Coordinates of C-alpha atoms in Angstrom, one line a residue:
T17 CA 0.0 0.0 0.0
P18 CA 1.6 3.3 -1.0
N19 CA 1.8 6.2 1.4
S20 CA -0.3 9.3 0.6
G21 CA 0.9 11.1 -2.5
F22 CA 2.6 8.0 -3.9
I23 CA 1.6 5.2 -6.2
I24 CA 3.0 1.7 -6.8
A25 CA 5.7 1.8 -9.4
D26 CA 6.4 -2.0 -9.7
V27 CA 6.2 -5.3 -7.8
W28 CA 8.8 -8.0 -8.1
I29 CA 8.4 -11.6 -7.2
D30 CA 11.6 -13.7 -7.0
G31 CA 13.4 -11.2 -9.2
K32 CA 10.7 -10.9 -11.9
S33 CA 8.5 -7.8 -12.5
I34 CA 4.8 -8.4 -12.4
G35 CA 3.8 -4.7 -12.8
P36 CA 2.2 -2.2 -10.4
V37 CA -0.3 -4.6 -8.8
S38 CA -1.9 -3.8 -5.5
S39 CA -2.0 -7.4 -4.3
Y40 CA -0.4 -10.7 -4.9
T41 CA -1.2 -14.2 -3.6
F42 CA 1.4 -16.8 -3.1
T43 CA -0.2 -20.2 -3.8
D44 CA 1.2 -23.8 -3.3
V45 CA 4.3 -22.4 -1.7
Q46 CA 7.3 -24.9 -2.1
Q47 CA 10.3 -22.5 -1.6
D48 CA 11.5 -19.3 0.0
S49 CA 10.4 -16.3 -2.0
T50 CA 10.8 -12.5 -2.0
I51 CA 8.3 -9.8 -2.9
I52 CA 9.6 -6.3 -3.5
A53 CA 7.3 -3.3 -4.0
T54 CA 8.7 0.0 -5.3
F55 CA 6.8 3.3 -5.2
K56 CA 7.0 6.7 -6.9
R57 CA 5.6 10.1 -6.2
A58 CA 2.1 10.4 -7.8
V59 CA 1.6 12.9 -10.6
L60 CA -1.1 15.3 -9.6
Y61 CA -3.2 17.4 -12.0
T62 CA -5.4 20.3 -11.1
I63 CA -9.0 20.7 -12.2
T64 CA -10.3 24.2 -11.8
P65 CA -14.1 24.9 -11.7
S66 CA -15.8 28.2 -12.4
A67 CA -19.5 29.1 -12.4
G68 CA -21.3 32.0 -13.9
T69 CA -24.0 34.0 -12.0
H70 CA -27.2 32.2 -10.8
G71 CA -25.6 28.9 -10.0
S72 CA -22.6 27.0 -8.7
I73 CA -20.3 24.0 -9.2
S74 CA -19.5 21.5 -6.5
P75 CA -16.7 21.2 -5.5
S76 CA -16.3 24.9 -6.0
T77 CA -12.5 25.2 -5.6
S78 CA -9.6 23.6 -7.5
V79 CA -9.2 19.9 -7.0
K80 CA -5.9 17.9 -7.2
V81 CA -6.4 14.5 -8.9
M82 CA -3.8 11.8 -9.3
S83 CA -2.8 10.8 -12.8
G84 CA -5.4 8.2 -14.0
G85 CA -7.8 9.2 -11.3
S86 CA -11.3 10.6 -11.7
Q87 CA -13.3 13.5 -10.2
T88 CA -17.0 14.3 -10.5
F89 CA -18.4 17.9 -10.4
T90 CA -22.1 18.7 -9.8
I91 CA -23.6 21.7 -11.6
I92 CA -26.3 23.4 -9.5
P93 CA -28.5 26.2 -10.9
D94 CA -30.1 28.6 -8.4
S95 CA -33.9 28.4 -8.0
G96 CA -35.7 29.7 -11.1
Y97 CA -32.6 29.0 -13.3
T98 CA -31.4 26.1 -15.4
V99 CA -28.0 25.1 -16.8
A100 CA -27.3 26.9 -20.1
D101 CA -24.0 25.2 -20.9
V102 CA -21.1 23.3 -19.4
K103 CA -17.6 23.6 -20.9
V104 CA -14.7 21.3 -20.3
D105 CA -11.4 22.8 -21.4
R106 CA -13.3 25.5 -23.3
R107 CA -15.3 22.9 -25.3
S108 CA -19.1 22.6 -24.8
V109 CA -20.3 19.3 -23.4
G110 CA -24.0 20.4 -23.1
A111 CA -26.4 21.5 -20.4
L112 CA -25.3 18.8 -17.9
T113 CA -26.0 18.8 -14.2
S114 CA -23.0 16.5 -13.5
Y115 CA -19.7 15.8 -15.2
T116 CA -17.0 13.2 -14.4
F117 CA -13.4 13.6 -15.4
S118 CA -12.1 10.1 -16.0
N119 CA -8.5 8.8 -16.4
V120 CA -7.1 12.3 -15.8
K121 CA -3.9 13.0 -17.7
K122 CA -3.7 16.8 -17.7
N123 CA -4.7 20.0 -15.9
S124 CA -8.2 20.9 -16.9
A125 CA -11.0 23.4 -16.3
I126 CA -14.8 23.1 -16.1
S127 CA -17.1 26.1 -16.3
A128 CA -20.9 26.4 -16.2
T129 CA -23.3 29.2 -17.3
F130 CA -26.9 29.5 -16.3
K131 CA -30.1 31.0 -17.7
R132 CA -33.5 32.0 -16.3
Q133 CA -35.8 29.0 -16.5
V134 CA -38.9 29.9 -18.6
T135 CA -42.1 28.5 -17.2
Y136 CA -45.6 28.4 -18.5
T137 CA -48.8 28.2 -16.5
I138 CA -51.5 25.6 -17.4
T139 CA -54.9 26.4 -15.8
P140 CA -57.4 23.5 -15.7
I141 CA -61.1 24.4 -15.9
A142 CA -63.7 21.7 -15.5
G143 CA -67.3 22.1 -16.5
A144 CA -70.3 20.8 -14.5
H145 CA -70.4 17.0 -13.7
G146 CA -66.7 16.3 -13.7
S147 CA -63.3 17.3 -12.6
I148 CA -59.7 17.7 -13.9
S149 CA -56.7 16.6 -11.8
P150 CA -54.7 18.4 -10.8
S151 CA -57.4 21.0 -10.2
T152 CA -55.2 24.0 -9.7
S153 CA -52.9 25.9 -12.1
V154 CA -49.5 24.2 -12.7
K155 CA -46.2 25.9 -13.7
V156 CA -44.3 23.8 -16.3
P157 CA -40.8 24.5 -17.5
S158 CA -40.3 25.3 -21.2
G159 CA -40.0 21.9 -23.0
G160 CA -41.5 20.1 -20.0
S161 CA -44.6 17.9 -19.8
Q162 CA -47.7 17.8 -17.5
T163 CA -50.4 15.2 -17.5
F164 CA -54.0 16.1 -16.6
T165 CA -56.6 13.5 -15.8
I166 CA -60.2 14.3 -16.9
L167 CA -62.8 12.5 -14.6
P168 CA -66.5 12.6 -15.4
D169 CA -68.9 12.2 -12.5
S170 CA -70.8 8.9 -12.2
G171 CA -73.4 8.6 -15.0
Y172 CA -71.6 11.1 -17.2
T173 CA -69.0 10.9 -20.0
V174 CA -66.5 13.3 -21.3
A175 CA -68.3 15.4 -24.0
D176 CA -65.2 17.4 -25.1
V177 CA -61.7 18.5 -24.1
K178 CA -60.4 21.8 -25.2
V179 CA -56.8 23.0 -25.1
D180 CA -56.3 26.7 -25.6
G181 CA -59.9 27.0 -26.9
K182 CA -59.5 24.2 -29.5
S183 CA -61.2 20.9 -29.3

């Protein structure tokens, strides 16, 4: 097991390298053997986050990641806002709410921008002898969906459903 800030450089069994493995099992032991582990300082890379107004990235400060390691960042818009874009090393990766750097081999940066979330109000109105559920106005984000259930009273059927005045 390497000390903090170090990684396994190589492991030798009876004078033969088996690579930088983290464990080795001797089986059917019939002779004296040696196991030698060598270590080297880990290469650390820095990932720097930055967030525009109306949101944040977590973690919010630069993170040191060992070469080959990974680090996940969470993009968090403020209430009433949504993620507009996430860029990794100045290249857009879309409007994501999470991004994981995998197999890190260089210093990197992640940035996020945010935009006001557009919402629309849908107001249900039920005529006599039935109901609509939900029965109160609902705010739906642009591009979102909302299902309404139309329920006639016992002995009645749905005569018509109108959306924005159209049957």
